Coordinates of C-alpha atoms in Angstrom, one line a residue:
M1 CA -5.8 -8.3 14.7
S2 CA -8.2 -7.3 11.9
G3 CA -12.0 -6.8 11.8
V4 CA -12.1 -10.3 9.9
G5 CA -9.5 -12.1 11.4
E6 CA -11.3 -11.6 14.8
I7 CA -14.6 -13.0 13.4
L8 CA -12.6 -16.1 11.8
K9 CA -11.3 -16.5 15.4
A10 CA -15.0 -16.6 16.2
I11 CA -16.6 -18.9 14.0
G12 CA -13.5 -21.1 13.8
D13 CA -10.7 -20.7 11.8
F14 CA -10.2 -24.3 10.5
G15 CA -13.5 -25.6 10.6
P16 CA -15.5 -27.8 8.4
F17 CA -15.9 -24.7 6.2
Q18 CA -12.1 -24.1 5.5
K19 CA -11.6 -28.1 5.3
W20 CA -14.2 -28.2 2.7
L21 CA -12.4 -25.5 0.8
V22 CA -9.2 -27.0 1.0
L23 CA -10.3 -30.1 -0.1
L24 CA -11.5 -28.4 -3.0
T25 CA -8.2 -26.5 -3.8
L26 CA -6.4 -29.7 -3.7
I27 CA -7.9 -31.1 -7.3
P28 CA -6.1 -28.2 -9.3
C29 CA -2.8 -29.5 -7.5
L30 CA -2.9 -33.1 -9.4
S31 CA -3.2 -30.9 -12.9
V32 CA -0.3 -29.2 -12.0
A33 CA 2.3 -32.0 -11.7
F34 CA 0.5 -33.4 -15.1
H35 CA 1.7 -30.5 -16.7
Q36 CA 5.0 -30.0 -15.1
F37 CA 6.5 -33.1 -16.5
C38 CA 4.2 -34.8 -18.8
Q39 CA 6.3 -33.8 -21.8
L40 CA 8.9 -36.0 -20.1
F41 CA 6.8 -39.0 -21.2
M42 CA 6.1 -37.3 -24.7
V43 CA 9.3 -37.4 -26.0
V44 CA 10.9 -40.8 -25.0
D45 CA 14.0 -41.6 -27.3
V46 CA 13.4 -44.4 -30.0
P47 CA 15.6 -45.8 -32.7
H48 CA 15.6 -43.7 -35.7
H49 CA 17.4 -43.2 -39.1
C50 CA 17.5 -41.1 -42.0
D51 CA 14.6 -41.7 -44.7
T52 CA 16.8 -42.6 -47.4
S53 CA 14.0 -43.8 -49.7
W54 CA 15.4 -42.1 -52.6
I55 CA 17.1 -45.0 -53.4
R56 CA 13.6 -47.2 -54.1
A57 CA 13.9 -45.5 -57.5
V58 CA 16.6 -47.9 -59.0
G59 CA 16.2 -50.4 -56.7
P60 CA 12.8 -50.9 -56.1
N61 CA 13.1 -54.6 -54.7
L62 CA 15.6 -54.0 -52.3
T63 CA 15.0 -55.5 -48.8
Q64 CA 14.7 -53.0 -45.9
E65 CA 18.6 -54.3 -44.8
E66 CA 19.8 -53.8 -48.1
Q67 CA 18.7 -50.3 -48.5
L68 CA 20.1 -49.3 -45.2
N69 CA 23.4 -50.9 -45.7
L70 CA 23.6 -49.1 -49.2
T71 CA 22.6 -45.9 -47.9
L72 CA 23.7 -45.2 -44.5
P73 CA 27.1 -45.4 -42.7
R74 CA 28.0 -47.1 -39.7
D75 CA 29.1 -45.7 -35.9
A76 CA 32.0 -47.2 -34.3
N77 CA 30.0 -49.5 -32.7
G78 CA 28.8 -51.2 -35.8
E79 CA 25.4 -49.5 -35.6
Y80 CA 23.8 -47.4 -38.5
E81 CA 23.9 -43.4 -38.1
Q82 CA 21.1 -41.6 -36.8
C83 CA 21.5 -38.5 -38.2
S84 CA 23.6 -38.8 -41.1
M85 CA 23.3 -40.7 -44.4
Y86 CA 25.2 -41.1 -47.7
S87 CA 24.8 -38.4 -50.2
P88 CA 22.1 -39.7 -53.1
V89 CA 23.5 -39.6 -56.5
D90 CA 22.0 -40.8 -59.7
W91 CA 23.8 -44.2 -60.4
D92 CA 22.2 -46.9 -61.4
L93 CA 21.8 -49.9 -58.6
D94 CA 24.8 -51.9 -59.8
S95 CA 27.0 -48.6 -60.0
I96 CA 26.1 -48.6 -56.3
V97 CA 26.4 -52.0 -55.3
A98 CA 29.8 -51.8 -57.0
Y99 CA 31.2 -48.8 -56.2
G100 CA 29.6 -48.2 -52.9
L101 CA 28.8 -44.5 -51.7
N102 CA 31.4 -42.3 -49.3
A103 CA 30.0 -39.3 -49.6
T104 CA 27.8 -38.1 -46.3
Q105 CA 25.4 -35.7 -45.2
K106 CA 22.7 -35.0 -42.5
C107 CA 19.0 -36.1 -43.2
S108 CA 17.9 -34.2 -45.8
S109 CA 14.4 -36.2 -46.3
G110 CA 13.3 -36.6 -42.3
W111 CA 13.7 -39.9 -40.6
V112 CA 11.9 -42.7 -40.2
Y113 CA 11.0 -44.4 -36.8
P114 CA 9.6 -48.0 -35.6
S115 CA 6.6 -48.4 -36.8
A116 CA 4.9 -50.7 -34.0
E117 CA 5.9 -47.3 -31.6
P118 CA 2.7 -44.8 -30.4
P119 CA 2.9 -41.5 -31.9
S120 CA 5.3 -39.4 -30.0
L121 CA 6.3 -35.7 -29.7
L122 CA 9.5 -37.2 -30.6
T123 CA 8.2 -38.9 -33.9
E124 CA 5.8 -36.4 -34.8
F125 CA 7.9 -33.2 -35.1
D126 CA 11.3 -35.3 -35.7
L127 CA 13.0 -33.8 -32.6
V128 CA 16.3 -35.6 -33.3
C129 CA 19.8 -35.1 -34.3
D130 CA 19.7 -31.3 -34.9
R131 CA 16.1 -30.6 -33.8
K132 CA 16.7 -32.6 -30.3
D133 CA 17.6 -29.4 -28.5
L134 CA 13.8 -28.3 -29.2
N135 CA 12.8 -30.6 -26.3
D136 CA 14.5 -28.7 -23.5
I137 CA 13.8 -25.5 -24.8
G138 CA 10.3 -26.8 -25.1
Q139 CA 10.1 -26.9 -21.3
A140 CA 12.1 -24.1 -20.6
I141 CA 9.2 -22.1 -22.2
Y142 CA 6.3 -23.8 -20.1
M143 CA 8.4 -22.9 -17.2
A144 CA 8.5 -19.2 -18.7
G145 CA 4.7 -19.4 -18.6
L146 CA 5.2 -19.9 -15.0
L147 CA 6.9 -16.7 -14.5
L148 CA 4.7 -14.6 -16.9
G149 CA 1.8 -16.1 -14.8
S150 CA 2.9 -15.0 -11.9
M151 CA 3.5 -11.6 -12.9
I152 CA 0.1 -11.3 -14.4
F153 CA -2.2 -13.0 -12.2
G154 CA -1.0 -11.9 -8.8
P155 CA -1.6 -8.1 -9.3
L156 CA -5.1 -8.9 -11.4
S157 CA -6.4 -10.9 -8.3
D158 CA -6.0 -8.3 -6.2
R159 CA -7.6 -6.0 -8.2
I160 CA -10.7 -8.3 -9.7
G161 CA -10.6 -11.0 -6.8
R162 CA -9.7 -14.4 -6.6
R163 CA -12.9 -16.1 -7.9
P164 CA -12.7 -14.0 -11.5
V165 CA -8.7 -15.3 -11.7
I166 CA -9.1 -18.8 -10.8
L167 CA -12.3 -19.0 -13.6
I168 CA -9.9 -17.2 -16.2
S169 CA -7.2 -19.1 -15.3
V170 CA -8.9 -22.8 -15.4
I171 CA -10.6 -21.8 -19.0
L172 CA -7.4 -21.0 -20.0
Q173 CA -5.8 -24.1 -18.8
G174 CA -8.7 -26.0 -20.4
L175 CA -8.8 -24.8 -23.7
F176 CA -5.1 -24.3 -24.4
G177 CA -4.4 -27.8 -22.6
L178 CA -6.6 -29.1 -25.1
G179 CA -5.8 -27.7 -27.7
I180 CA -2.0 -28.6 -27.4
A181 CA -3.5 -32.6 -28.1
F182 CA -4.6 -31.0 -32.1
V183 CA -1.6 -28.7 -32.6
P184 CA 0.2 -29.0 -36.0
H185 CA 3.1 -27.7 -35.8
F186 CA 6.0 -27.9 -32.6
Y187 CA 6.0 -24.4 -32.5
V188 CA 2.5 -24.0 -32.3
Y189 CA 3.1 -26.6 -29.1
M190 CA 5.6 -24.0 -27.4
A191 CA 3.2 -21.4 -27.8
F192 CA 0.2 -23.1 -26.3
R193 CA 2.4 -24.7 -23.4
C194 CA 3.7 -21.1 -22.7
V195 CA 0.0 -20.2 -21.9
V196 CA -1.0 -23.6 -20.2
G197 CA 1.9 -22.5 -17.8
A198 CA 0.9 -19.3 -17.0
S199 CA -2.7 -20.2 -16.4
V200 CA -1.3 -23.1 -13.8
S201 CA 0.8 -20.2 -12.3
G202 CA -2.3 -18.2 -12.0
I203 CA -4.5 -21.2 -10.6
T204 CA -2.1 -22.4 -8.0
M205 CA -1.0 -19.1 -6.8
T206 CA -4.6 -17.6 -6.7
I207 CA -6.7 -20.6 -5.2
L208 CA -3.8 -21.2 -2.4
T209 CA -4.7 -17.7 -1.4
L210 CA -8.1 -17.7 -1.4
A211 CA -7.6 -20.6 1.2
T212 CA -5.0 -19.1 3.3
E213 CA -7.2 -16.0 3.3
W214 CA -10.1 -18.0 5.1
I215 CA -7.8 -20.3 7.3
G216 CA -5.9 -18.8 10.7
V217 CA -2.7 -18.5 10.8
S218 CA -1.8 -21.2 13.3
S219 CA -3.4 -23.6 10.5
R220 CA -2.3 -22.4 7.1
P221 CA 1.2 -24.8 7.1
K222 CA -1.8 -27.7 7.2
A223 CA -3.2 -26.1 3.8
V224 CA 0.4 -25.5 2.0
L225 CA 1.3 -29.2 2.9
S226 CA -1.7 -30.5 1.6
S227 CA -0.9 -28.7 -1.7
H228 CA 2.6 -29.8 -1.9
C229 CA 1.8 -33.9 -1.0
C230 CA -1.2 -33.3 -3.3
F231 CA 1.5 -32.5 -6.7
A232 CA 3.2 -35.2 -4.9
I233 CA 0.7 -37.6 -5.7
G234 CA 0.2 -36.0 -8.9
Q235 CA 3.3 -37.1 -10.0
M236 CA 2.6 -40.5 -9.3
I237 CA -0.8 -40.6 -11.3
L238 CA 1.3 -39.1 -14.1
A239 CA 3.5 -42.3 -13.9
G240 CA 0.9 -44.8 -14.2
L241 CA -1.2 -42.1 -16.6
S242 CA 1.7 -41.8 -19.1
Y243 CA 2.2 -45.9 -18.9
G244 CA -0.8 -47.1 -19.6
I245 CA -1.6 -44.2 -22.6
R246 CA 1.6 -43.9 -24.9
N247 CA -0.1 -41.8 -27.5
W248 CA 0.8 -38.3 -26.6
R249 CA -2.5 -36.4 -28.0
L250 CA -4.4 -38.9 -26.0
L251 CA -2.1 -38.5 -22.9
E252 CA -2.6 -34.6 -23.4
I253 CA -6.3 -35.0 -23.1
A254 CA -6.4 -37.4 -20.4
G255 CA -4.0 -35.1 -18.3
S256 CA -6.2 -31.4 -19.3
A257 CA -9.8 -32.2 -19.6
P258 CA -10.0 -33.0 -15.4
I259 CA -9.1 -29.4 -14.6
L260 CA -12.4 -28.6 -16.5
V261 CA -14.2 -30.2 -13.3
I262 CA -13.4 -27.1 -11.3
L263 CA -15.7 -24.9 -13.5
L264 CA -18.5 -27.2 -12.0
Y265 CA -17.7 -26.5 -8.4
I266 CA -16.5 -22.7 -9.4
W267 CA -19.5 -21.3 -8.1
V268 CA -19.5 -22.6 -4.9
L269 CA -16.1 -21.8 -4.2
P270 CA -16.7 -18.4 -1.8
E271 CA -14.6 -15.0 -2.8
S272 CA -12.0 -14.4 -0.3
A273 CA -13.6 -12.2 2.9
R274 CA -10.8 -10.4 3.5
W275 CA -10.5 -9.3 -0.3
L276 CA -13.9 -7.9 -0.3
V277 CA -13.7 -6.3 3.3
T278 CA -10.5 -4.4 1.7
K279 CA -12.6 -3.5 -1.5
G280 CA -15.3 -1.9 0.9
R281 CA -17.8 -4.8 0.3
I282 CA -18.7 -5.1 3.3
E283 CA -22.3 -6.8 2.7
E284 CA -21.4 -9.3 0.8
A285 CA -18.4 -10.1 3.0
K286 CA -21.1 -10.2 6.1
K287 CA -23.0 -12.5 4.0
L288 CA -20.0 -15.1 3.7
L289 CA -19.0 -15.1 7.2
Q290 CA -22.2 -15.8 8.0
K291 CA -22.3 -18.6 5.5
A292 CA -19.0 -19.7 7.0
A293 CA -20.3 -19.8 10.9
A294 CA -23.3 -21.7 9.6
T295 CA -21.2 -24.3 8.1
N296 CA -18.6 -24.5 11.5
K297 CA -22.2 -24.8 13.7
R298 CA -20.7 -21.5 15.4
S299 CA -22.7 -18.5 16.4
L300 CA -21.4 -14.9 15.8
P301 CA -21.5 -13.0 18.8
E302 CA -23.6 -10.3 18.7
G303 CA -22.8 -6.7 17.1
L304 CA -19.1 -8.4 16.0
L305 CA -20.3 -8.2 12.3
E306 CA -21.4 -4.8 12.9
Q307 CA -17.7 -3.5 13.8
L308 CA -16.7 -5.2 10.1
K309 CA -15.7 -1.9 8.4
P310 CA -13.1 -1.2 5.6
E311 CA -9.5 -2.2 6.5
K312 CA -7.1 0.6 6.8
Q313 CA -4.3 0.0 4.3
I314 CA -1.2 -0.4 5.6
K315 CA 1.7 0.7 3.2
S316 CA 3.8 -2.4 2.5
G317 CA 7.4 -1.6 2.0
S318 CA 9.1 -1.8 -1.6
L319 CA 11.8 -3.6 -3.0
L320 CA 14.3 -1.2 -2.3
D321 CA 13.7 -1.6 1.4
L322 CA 14.9 -5.3 1.0
F323 CA 18.5 -3.9 0.1
R324 CA 18.1 -0.5 2.2
K325 CA 18.9 -2.2 5.6
K326 CA 22.4 -4.3 6.0
H327 CA 20.3 -7.2 7.8
L328 CA 17.4 -7.2 5.4
R329 CA 20.1 -7.0 2.1
K330 CA 21.2 -10.4 3.5
V331 CA 18.5 -12.0 4.3
T332 CA 17.1 -10.9 0.6
L333 CA 20.3 -12.4 -1.2
I334 CA 20.8 -15.2 0.4
M335 CA 17.0 -16.6 0.5
S336 CA 16.9 -15.3 -3.4
C337 CA 19.9 -17.3 -3.8
A338 CA 18.6 -20.7 -1.8
W339 CA 15.1 -20.6 -3.8
F340 CA 17.1 -20.3 -6.8
V341 CA 19.4 -23.4 -6.0
N342 CA 16.5 -25.6 -4.8
S343 CA 14.3 -24.8 -7.8
F344 CA 17.5 -25.4 -9.8
V345 CA 18.5 -28.9 -8.7
Y346 CA 14.8 -29.6 -8.0
Y347 CA 14.4 -29.7 -12.0
G348 CA 17.9 -30.9 -12.8
L349 CA 16.8 -34.0 -11.0
S350 CA 13.2 -34.3 -12.0
L351 CA 13.9 -33.7 -15.9
N352 CA 16.8 -36.3 -16.2
V353 CA 13.8 -39.2 -14.9
T354 CA 14.6 -40.5 -18.6
N355 CA 18.7 -40.8 -18.0
F356 CA 18.6 -42.4 -15.1
G357 CA 18.9 -45.9 -16.8
L358 CA 16.3 -47.5 -14.7
D359 CA 12.3 -47.5 -16.4
I360 CA 11.1 -43.9 -16.8
Y361 CA 7.6 -44.8 -15.1
L362 CA 8.8 -46.7 -11.9
T363 CA 11.4 -43.5 -11.5
Q364 CA 8.7 -41.3 -11.9
L365 CA 6.6 -43.3 -9.4
A366 CA 9.4 -43.5 -7.1
F367 CA 10.1 -39.4 -7.5
G368 CA 6.4 -38.9 -6.7
A369 CA 6.1 -41.0 -3.4
V370 CA 9.4 -39.7 -1.9
E371 CA 8.2 -36.4 -2.1
I372 CA 5.6 -37.0 0.7
P373 CA 7.7 -38.1 3.5
A374 CA 9.6 -35.3 2.6
R375 CA 7.2 -32.6 2.5
V376 CA 5.8 -34.3 6.0
G377 CA 8.8 -35.3 7.9
C378 CA 10.0 -31.1 7.5
I379 CA 7.6 -30.5 9.9
F380 CA 9.4 -32.5 12.3
T381 CA 12.9 -31.5 11.3
L382 CA 11.9 -27.7 11.6
Q383 CA 10.6 -28.3 15.3
W384 CA 13.6 -30.5 16.1
F385 CA 16.8 -28.8 14.5
G386 CA 15.4 -25.3 13.6
R387 CA 15.2 -23.8 10.2
R388 CA 18.6 -22.8 9.2
K389 CA 20.2 -26.3 10.1
T390 CA 17.2 -28.0 7.9
Q391 CA 17.6 -25.6 5.0
T392 CA 21.4 -25.9 5.2
V393 CA 21.7 -29.8 5.5
L394 CA 18.9 -30.4 2.6
L395 CA 20.7 -28.2 0.3
L396 CA 24.2 -29.8 0.7
L397 CA 22.5 -33.1 1.1
S398 CA 21.0 -33.0 -2.2
G399 CA 24.0 -30.9 -4.0
L400 CA 26.6 -33.5 -2.8
V401 CA 23.9 -36.6 -4.2
C402 CA 23.9 -34.8 -7.7
L403 CA 27.7 -34.4 -7.3
I404 CA 28.1 -38.4 -6.6
I405 CA 26.4 -39.1 -9.8
T406 CA 28.7 -37.7 -11.9
G407 CA 30.9 -40.4 -10.6
I408 CA 28.8 -43.5 -10.9
P409 CA 29.4 -45.7 -14.2
E410 CA 26.4 -45.9 -17.1
D411 CA 26.4 -49.8 -15.9
Q412 CA 24.7 -48.7 -12.7
P413 CA 21.3 -47.5 -13.5
L414 CA 19.7 -48.6 -10.0
A415 CA 23.1 -46.8 -7.8
T416 CA 22.1 -43.7 -10.2
T417 CA 18.4 -44.0 -9.4
I418 CA 18.7 -44.4 -5.6
L419 CA 21.1 -41.3 -5.4
A420 CA 18.8 -39.2 -7.5
T421 CA 15.6 -40.3 -5.6
I422 CA 17.6 -39.4 -2.2
G423 CA 18.5 -36.1 -3.8
K424 CA 15.1 -35.4 -4.7
F425 CA 14.0 -36.3 -1.5
A426 CA 16.0 -33.6 0.1
A427 CA 15.4 -31.1 -2.4
S428 CA 11.6 -31.6 -1.7
A429 CA 11.9 -30.9 1.7
S430 CA 14.3 -27.9 1.4
F431 CA 11.4 -26.5 -0.8
S432 CA 8.8 -26.8 2.1
T433 CA 11.3 -25.6 4.5
S434 CA 12.1 -22.5 2.5
Y435 CA 8.2 -21.5 2.5
V436 CA 8.7 -21.6 6.3
Y437 CA 11.7 -20.0 6.6
T438 CA 11.6 -17.4 4.0
A439 CA 8.0 -16.0 5.7
E440 CA 9.8 -15.8 9.1
L441 CA 12.7 -13.8 8.3
F442 CA 11.0 -11.4 6.3
P443 CA 9.3 -8.1 8.3
T444 CA 5.7 -7.9 7.9
V445 CA 5.9 -4.8 5.7
V446 CA 7.9 -6.6 3.5
R447 CA 7.1 -10.2 3.5
Q448 CA 5.0 -10.4 0.4
T449 CA 7.6 -8.2 -1.6
G450 CA 10.5 -10.4 -0.3
V451 CA 8.4 -14.1 -0.3
G452 CA 7.6 -12.6 -3.9
L453 CA 11.2 -11.9 -5.0
C454 CA 12.4 -15.2 -3.7
S455 CA 9.6 -17.3 -5.8
M456 CA 10.7 -15.2 -9.0
S457 CA 14.1 -16.2 -8.6
A458 CA 12.9 -19.8 -8.2
R459 CA 11.0 -19.6 -11.2
A460 CA 14.3 -18.2 -13.3
A461 CA 15.8 -21.2 -12.0
G462 CA 13.0 -23.7 -13.6
I463 CA 13.8 -21.6 -16.9
L464 CA 17.6 -22.3 -16.7
A465 CA 17.4 -26.1 -15.6
P466 CA 16.2 -27.4 -19.0
L467 CA 18.9 -25.2 -20.9
V468 CA 21.7 -26.3 -18.5
R469 CA 20.8 -29.8 -19.7
L470 CA 22.0 -29.1 -23.1
L471 CA 25.5 -29.0 -22.4
G472 CA 25.1 -32.8 -21.7
Q473 CA 26.1 -32.5 -25.6
Y474 CA 29.7 -31.9 -24.4
H475 CA 29.8 -34.3 -21.4
E476 CA 27.0 -35.9 -20.0
A477 CA 28.7 -35.4 -16.3
I478 CA 28.7 -31.4 -16.8
P479 CA 24.6 -31.1 -16.1
M480 CA 24.6 -33.0 -13.1
A481 CA 27.6 -31.3 -11.9
I482 CA 26.1 -27.7 -12.1
F483 CA 22.9 -29.2 -10.6
G484 CA 24.8 -30.3 -7.8
S485 CA 27.5 -27.4 -7.5
A486 CA 25.1 -24.7 -7.2
P487 CA 23.0 -26.3 -4.2
V488 CA 25.5 -26.8 -2.2
L489 CA 27.0 -23.3 -2.3
G490 CA 23.3 -22.2 -1.4
G491 CA 24.0 -24.4 1.4
L492 CA 27.1 -22.7 2.5
L493 CA 25.3 -19.3 2.6
C494 CA 22.3 -20.3 4.5
V495 CA 24.8 -20.8 7.6
L496 CA 25.0 -16.9 7.4
L497 CA 21.1 -16.4 8.4
P498 CA 19.3 -16.1 11.9
E499 CA 17.6 -19.0 13.3
T500 CA 13.9 -18.3 13.6
R501 CA 12.6 -20.9 15.6
G502 CA 10.5 -19.7 18.6
T503 CA 10.9 -16.2 17.8
E504 CA 7.9 -14.2 16.5
L505 CA 7.5 -12.4 13.5
P506 CA 9.4 -9.4 12.6
D507 CA 6.7 -6.6 12.0
D508 CA 9.2 -3.7 10.7
T509 CA 12.6 -3.1 9.0
E510 CA 13.3 -0.2 11.5
D511 CA 15.6 -2.4 14.0
G512 CA 19.2 -2.7 12.6
Q513 CA 19.0 -6.7 13.3
T514 CA 15.7 -9.0 13.2
R515 CA 13.8 -10.0 16.2
A516 CA 15.3 -13.7 15.3
E517 CA 19.0 -12.1 15.5
V518 CA 18.1 -10.8 18.8
C519 CA 16.6 -13.4 19.9
E520 CA 19.6 -15.8 19.0
N521 CA 22.1 -13.5 19.9
G522 CA 20.6 -12.3 23.2
T523 CA 20.4 -13.5 26.6
S524 CA 17.5 -14.7 28.4
N525 CA 16.7 -13.4 31.7
S526 CA 13.9 -15.7 32.9
E527 CA 13.2 -13.7 36.0
N528 CA 11.4 -11.2 34.4
G529 CA 10.4 -12.8 31.3
Q530 CA 12.7 -10.3 29.2
V531 CA 15.7 -11.3 26.3
K532 CA 18.8 -8.6 26.8
G533 CA 20.3 -8.0 23.6
K534 CA 23.9 -7.2 23.0
D535 CA 24.0 -3.8 23.9
G536 CA 22.4 -4.7 27.0
V537 CA 18.7 -3.6 25.9
Q538 CA 15.6 -5.0 27.3
V539 CA 13.2 -6.4 24.7
N540 CA 10.1 -8.5 25.1
E541 CA 11.3 -12.4 24.9
C542 CA 10.5 -13.9 21.7
T543 CA 7.6 -16.7 21.6
K544 CA 7.1 -19.2 19.7
T545 CA 5.7 -18.1 15.8
T546 CA 2.9 -19.6 14.2
Y547 CA 4.3 -21.8 11.6
F548 CA 5.3 -24.9 12.6

């Protein structure tokens, strides 16, 4: 155990100091949920048709219905076409009425929307017809910002510290989040959203790292679970906020401004003592550890602080190490695939909240509420059924639900929404399972690299999910069929992974198989406390891991 680890154990690794720190780190999770899904409520579909005011030049006294009847073609259902109009002519009104118009074209002068509707992204930037795809492209660009942020702020926090990166990310998110409410063009909106996505990634990743570096290993899952539940609560708050504030610019301000509250307590957030020690800033680390001890009402043993010295830098494994060993290569490829399909189906369902047929605000509320029991419930399923079975079943369930949805008729929105909620439950629980399972599968020397690679694959799926929705213009069932097929395949692949329940975490990559595999395939000898592997070699008995 490192010097900092010994001291944290002495002063309490999850006392009042750490609990207060976790509480402070949960506030940003609320804003993450807002930025992740707020665009869904800013692009609510409304009736629209081409602007045909050109005819007013020759018929200023026409009623609106007469104008539309003369200038807009009708579809097969007898409704006015939304994306086409009769081509303007330089005839007089009597000729137009007598002979009618036949040639059609795309809208050339913009669109007309109901005047009673509050401003939305759709109405202000004409995200309809040929420009409709910009909505999903904008969501994909936000997801790309998340990936960009993880690539920038992760290494930056290791270089300059956790607190400075949190401060930079908060300022960026606050400024660009509020700036979105004043953008004049949709392309500017997308650029600002990309920056917000990067800052969201910087805040969540760094602030969670800060909390876990102050917490003992056995209590770290509590912090992760708390952040996941807070994210779910944030989704529920988004449903209420978007229901009460229909003006998209005011909604953006209401959702972005609260993050600036962190600036009020950023100065009381402690720097990571572990990071300070690795950088040789021993005296600063000692002061923070003494403060933590006082808050936890613990006394430090004499001389323990004096033993604190810069930790030796352990050479971490590289990305190539994940593919050199056969067993690690299998784990890396399968878990990367599992994270990809998990993120794929999660966002595939979440971003389709407007297409299930029921009230989108109630659906969003249900989607957020269902994540809380999903996150909490996975603690027990992991303990009862193990990691591999839990991961496999949850991925299969989320995928099968999506495939079933493709066969539900459009006139059954309640059935579709119920199934989608079940899928969201399974995908959310699977995500929490992945965090635990992945950390237990990778050896210590490549654990951060392996988890980082899996996380990047999840980000890539987040970018792809909104773009797959564009395939719905060819057939409405195609996107959901793709979202369902991917996790079914990923779930089947997880069967090939070793079980890690009740095993100690692997430390290096030298063995031909992970310790989890040894424990799974070996035979226990309770008399001498050993586990006999397949080759008869005696190895230390597998001990219970410190996760769940």
